[in-house]
Amino acid sequence: EVALVLSRGGQRREVRLEVQDQHELIPHTFFELAFGVFHNVPYQTAVKHHVPLKGVYVAHSGFVFGESVKSDAVILEINGSPCDDVAAFEKAMQSIPNKEYFTVGWMQPKNDTLRRMTTSQAKMLRHWCPTRSWSLDPYASTRTWKPRCSNFVEKSENTCEDDEEDTDMTGKDDAVEEAAAEAAGNARPTKKARKVETALSVIKPALCNITFRTVQQFDMELVLDGENMENDIVCCKGTGILVEPEKGLVLTDRSTVPQLLGDIEVSLGEQSWSASVLFMHPVHSIVVLKIETSSSASTNGTGGPFASVKTPCFDVDRTLEPGEEVDFVGIGPNDKPTSLKLEISEIRIGNFQARWPPRWHESNLEAIMFSDKSNNRTISSGVLCDSKGAILGLHAVTTIETEEGVVRVGYGIPSGMFVPCLEKLQEGINKGLPC
């Protein structure tokens, strides 16, 4: 202790100050989750930015928090419950099942616009690396960190089966429909209006919204735009088409799913499923995904969660001509199905920009090119259809690096290029071959 004599307000005061260890101001434990590192708020950070010594400091946001929470942020709440230190944070993470969404309240001390708590959504993805809590060994002669694995709550099989039954679109609201039918049985018959089918109305039940996430330290086969470069997580969004509902096969392009290594989420309506890459064409921008659903859903007589979705019709014999218009059907920027008329300017061998360092790019394709007035640079992946909803091709997106930045350009892949691949995949699955 240090004895001091002070004069405060004309009065003499004697105080004794206990000598503190400055090393104790440095966090001695941290939590590792899906390439992310989290620890208590350091004393130096609290003093520099004038914030309380409460919350969990995000040293690196990692896979789970990278899309919604920036590094150097402070996490304050998890699912509405206060998270004052790393021990409470670890306990909150243990209670969240894998691949489930949760809310996180956070703030960024060094950013004046983000000093107030912001609430975002994050998805638990802890299968990318071991989840551990590290502590500094106080008895070691050298600086040694000791790991401790964390235990997590897993969703039971019964819960998964119940979820699959809930996602079955065939039996939804059957009781309501039957009651409405009985009530309408005594009513006077009315003349029904004729429903006009469009390409959007035919394709809409099979349209999927696809989200691909990966971390920047992975070797990636894509050119990033400015927004993705600023975040710890690379996130790509696009459209998929459910080409084989019974088997859960989804067709998309490489701008949506650029590689195998990543988290893939497929949404159809209000339901979401995890998916994996079943097939990726080595030359063309063609990707086939396999939705991960419970096997019991397809064996209990319900036909699976996509039993009510009709298999799309492909037209491989149609010859497209310059000046002809086709219907683009896909998911718009507001995550809702959209349709747009595109005018074909020419059909030629595409001159796609090569990459340096070498990476994948489209090649050896007689591509469908569109006129500038079609304004297809504002849309993402989707399908090209005729007026009756028959699929004529896949609308893919490529990126071109210019002096002004990265520019997105859309082009079409004729259905004759990928339908034979789909048939071979279905044949292999029917024979029980590993894919």
XYZ file of N, CA, C and O in Angstrom, residues 10-77:
272
model
N -9.826 22.377 1.496
C -9.240 22.964 2.696
C -9.096 22.007 3.846
O -8.729 22.413 4.957
N -9.386 20.740 3.621
C -9.280 19.752 4.688
C -8.153 18.772 4.372
O -7.933 18.393 3.216
N -7.475 18.382 5.425
C -6.363 17.433 5.289
C -6.897 16.002 5.395
O -7.589 15.662 6.338
N -6.533 15.191 4.393
C -7.006 13.813 4.365
C -5.833 12.861 4.163
O -4.923 13.136 3.371
N -5.892 11.771 4.875
C -4.894 10.716 4.736
C -5.571 9.478 4.140
O -6.581 9.003 4.648
N -5.025 9.011 3.051
C -5.590 7.838 2.371
C -4.481 6.841 2.097
O -3.291 7.193 2.046
N -4.877 5.576 1.945
C -3.924 4.518 1.598
C -4.451 3.822 0.344
O -5.602 3.375 0.291
N -3.630 3.752 -0.671
C -3.997 3.153 -1.953
C -3.325 1.800 -2.102
O -2.100 1.679 -1.898
N -4.148 0.825 -2.412
C -3.611 -0.527 -2.610
C -2.998 -0.633 -4.004
O -3.585 -0.198 -5.005
N -1.834 -1.203 -4.096
C -1.151 -1.375 -5.380
C -1.855 -2.481 -6.175
O -2.021 -3.597 -5.675
N -2.283 -2.141 -7.389
C -2.988 -3.095 -8.244
C -2.042 -3.673 -9.297
O -1.039 -3.056 -9.670
N -2.402 -4.855 -9.779
C -1.636 -5.508 -10.837
C -2.259 -5.118 -12.181
O -3.415 -5.466 -12.468
N -1.534 -4.388 -13.003
C -2.083 -3.943 -14.287
C -2.376 -5.119 -15.221
O -3.189 -5.005 -16.127
N -1.706 -6.240 -15.002
C -1.982 -7.412 -15.841
C -3.398 -7.942 -15.623
O -3.971 -8.600 -16.491
N -3.966 -7.661 -14.437
C -5.324 -8.108 -14.159
C -6.358 -7.344 -14.985
O -7.520 -7.756 -15.083
N -5.966 -6.215 -15.566
C -6.884 -5.436 -16.402
C -7.058 -6.065 -17.786
O -7.950 -5.683 -18.536
N -6.180 -7.001 -18.126
C -6.259 -7.679 -19.424
C -7.112 -8.934 -19.260
O -6.935 -9.683 -18.291
N -8.060 -9.211 -20.161
C -8.885 -10.421 -20.054
C -8.019 -11.686 -20.056
O -7.113 -11.829 -20.878
N -8.314 -12.582 -19.129
C -7.558 -13.818 -18.994
C -8.343 -15.033 -19.489
O -7.874 -16.167 -19.355
N -9.526 -14.818 -20.021
C -10.318 -15.894 -20.621
C -10.937 -15.378 -21.911
O -11.249 -14.186 -22.036
N -11.113 -16.252 -22.862
C -11.839 -15.898 -24.086
C -12.584 -17.119 -24.604
O -12.244 -18.267 -24.251
N -13.582 -16.863 -25.411
C -14.475 -17.906 -25.923
C -14.323 -17.960 -27.437
O -14.364 -16.926 -28.115
N -14.155 -19.171 -27.964
C -13.939 -19.387 -29.397
C -15.157 -20.091 -29.981
O -15.526 -21.179 -29.530
N -15.767 -19.479 -30.996
C -16.980 -20.029 -31.608
C -16.958 -19.770 -33.107
O -17.007 -18.610 -33.543
N -16.859 -20.829 -33.912
C -16.956 -20.741 -35.373
C -16.055 -19.639 -35.937
O -16.514 -18.712 -36.598
N -14.768 -19.732 -35.662
C -13.735 -18.788 -36.110
C -13.872 -17.423 -35.455
O -13.179 -16.480 -35.848
N -14.754 -17.272 -34.487
C -14.909 -16.014 -33.773
C -14.234 -16.078 -32.405
O -14.135 -17.142 -31.791
N -13.782 -14.915 -31.923
C -13.108 -14.810 -30.620
C -13.821 -13.734 -29.813
O -13.987 -12.596 -30.286
N -14.199 -14.080 -28.553
C -14.977 -13.184 -27.700
C -14.396 -13.208 -26.284
O -14.027 -14.267 -25.786
N -14.335 -12.038 -25.658
C -13.859 -11.960 -24.272
C -14.501 -10.755 -23.587
O -15.254 -9.988 -24.216
N -14.208 -10.588 -22.299
C -14.760 -9.453 -21.564
C -14.247 -8.133 -22.129
O -13.194 -8.084 -22.775
N -14.986 -7.070 -21.866
C -14.578 -5.750 -22.348
C -13.280 -5.345 -21.647
O -13.226 -5.282 -20.414
N -12.205 -5.078 -22.397
C -10.943 -4.673 -21.761
C -11.067 -3.307 -21.085
O -11.830 -2.444 -21.528
N -10.311 -3.126 -20.027
C -10.324 -1.856 -19.296
C -9.880 -0.713 -20.196
O -10.434 0.384 -20.164
N -8.872 -0.963 -21.040
C -8.374 0.082 -21.925
C -9.438 0.531 -22.921
O -9.562 1.722 -23.228
N -10.219 -0.400 -23.445
C -11.292 -0.056 -24.375
C -12.376 0.754 -23.683
O -12.893 1.725 -24.246
N -12.724 0.372 -22.454
C -13.757 1.090 -21.713
C -13.326 2.532 -21.429
O -14.128 3.471 -21.545
N -12.042 2.728 -21.064
C -11.548 4.075 -20.771
C -11.473 4.918 -22.037
O -11.861 6.090 -22.053
N -10.983 4.325 -23.119
C -10.780 5.078 -24.353
C -12.096 5.546 -24.953
O -12.200 6.683 -25.437
N -13.128 4.699 -24.912
C -14.399 5.014 -25.573
C -15.508 5.365 -24.590
O -16.655 5.558 -25.009
N -15.187 5.420 -23.280
C -16.149 5.827 -22.258
C -17.390 4.925 -22.251
O -18.524 5.376 -22.395
N -17.150 3.626 -22.125
C -18.238 2.651 -22.052
C -18.082 1.853 -20.765
O -16.969 1.725 -20.222
N -19.176 1.284 -20.218
C -19.086 0.492 -18.980
C -18.320 -0.807 -19.205
O -18.182 -1.301 -20.329
N -17.818 -1.362 -18.108
C -17.134 -2.657 -18.157
C -18.167 -3.776 -18.109
O -18.150 -4.644 -17.234
N -19.085 -3.751 -19.042
C -20.122 -4.767 -19.164
C -20.245 -5.177 -20.617
O -20.045 -4.376 -21.526
N -20.613 -6.425 -20.822
C -20.782 -6.928 -22.176
C -19.619 -7.814 -22.593
O -18.688 -8.077 -21.827
N -19.691 -8.283 -23.831
C -18.685 -9.182 -24.399
C -18.073 -8.511 -25.617
O -18.786 -8.115 -26.551
N -16.772 -8.378 -25.604
C -16.055 -7.721 -26.696
C -15.855 -8.710 -27.842
O -15.427 -9.851 -27.630
N -16.153 -8.258 -29.072
C -16.016 -9.098 -30.263
C -14.654 -8.815 -30.883
O -14.478 -7.847 -31.639
N -13.661 -9.650 -30.553
C -12.342 -9.490 -31.159
C -12.376 -9.877 -32.629
O -11.757 -9.222 -33.472
N -13.109 -10.942 -32.942
C -13.319 -11.364 -34.330
C -14.699 -12.005 -34.386
O -14.985 -12.923 -33.628
N -15.564 -11.526 -35.268
C -16.965 -11.952 -35.242
C -17.163 -13.388 -35.709
O -18.067 -14.079 -35.255
N -16.338 -13.878 -36.642
C -16.434 -15.270 -37.070
C -17.655 -15.570 -37.916
O -18.335 -14.677 -38.427
N -17.958 -16.867 -38.046
C -19.013 -17.324 -38.938
C -20.404 -16.991 -38.409
O -21.307 -16.643 -39.172
N -20.603 -17.098 -37.095
C -21.941 -16.922 -36.534
C -22.371 -15.460 -36.570
O -23.470 -15.129 -37.008
N -21.500 -14.571 -36.147
C -21.869 -13.164 -35.993
C -21.357 -12.275 -37.130
O -21.647 -11.079 -37.154
N -20.596 -12.832 -38.059
C -19.938 -12.004 -39.071
C -20.870 -11.248 -39.979
O -20.530 -10.165 -40.472
N -22.062 -11.782 -40.240
C -22.984 -11.123 -41.153
C -23.728 -9.967 -40.496
O -24.135 -9.012 -41.169
N -23.914 -10.016 -39.174
C -24.750 -9.018 -38.507
C -23.996 -8.144 -37.520
O -24.384 -7.001 -37.283
N -22.921 -8.643 -36.946
C -22.179 -7.898 -35.929
C -20.761 -7.659 -36.426
O -20.095 -8.593 -36.880
N -20.311 -6.426 -36.326
C -18.968 -6.087 -36.779
C -17.947 -6.415 -35.697
O -18.244 -6.422 -34.506
N -16.715 -6.691 -36.136
C -15.631 -6.853 -35.174
C -15.405 -5.536 -34.441
O -15.725 -4.460 -34.943
N -14.833 -5.605 -33.227
C -14.634 -4.463 -32.327
C -15.950 -3.969 -31.736
O -15.990 -2.867 -31.175
N -17.003 -4.770 -31.838
C -18.282 -4.410 -31.225
C -18.362 -5.021 -29.826
O -17.510 -5.817 -29.412
N -19.397 -4.635 -29.088
C -19.652 -5.170 -27.749
C -21.057 -5.761 -27.743
O -22.031 -5.057 -28.030
N -21.169 -7.053 -27.447
C -22.455 -7.726 -27.369
C -23.055 -7.493 -25.992
O -22.414 -7.745 -24.963
N -24.308 -7.004 -25.972
C -24.979 -6.659 -24.716
C -26.089 -7.638 -24.351
O -26.347 -7.858 -23.171
N -26.762 -8.214 -25.374
C -27.884 -9.111 -25.112
C -27.869 -10.269 -26.098
O -27.421 -10.128 -27.237
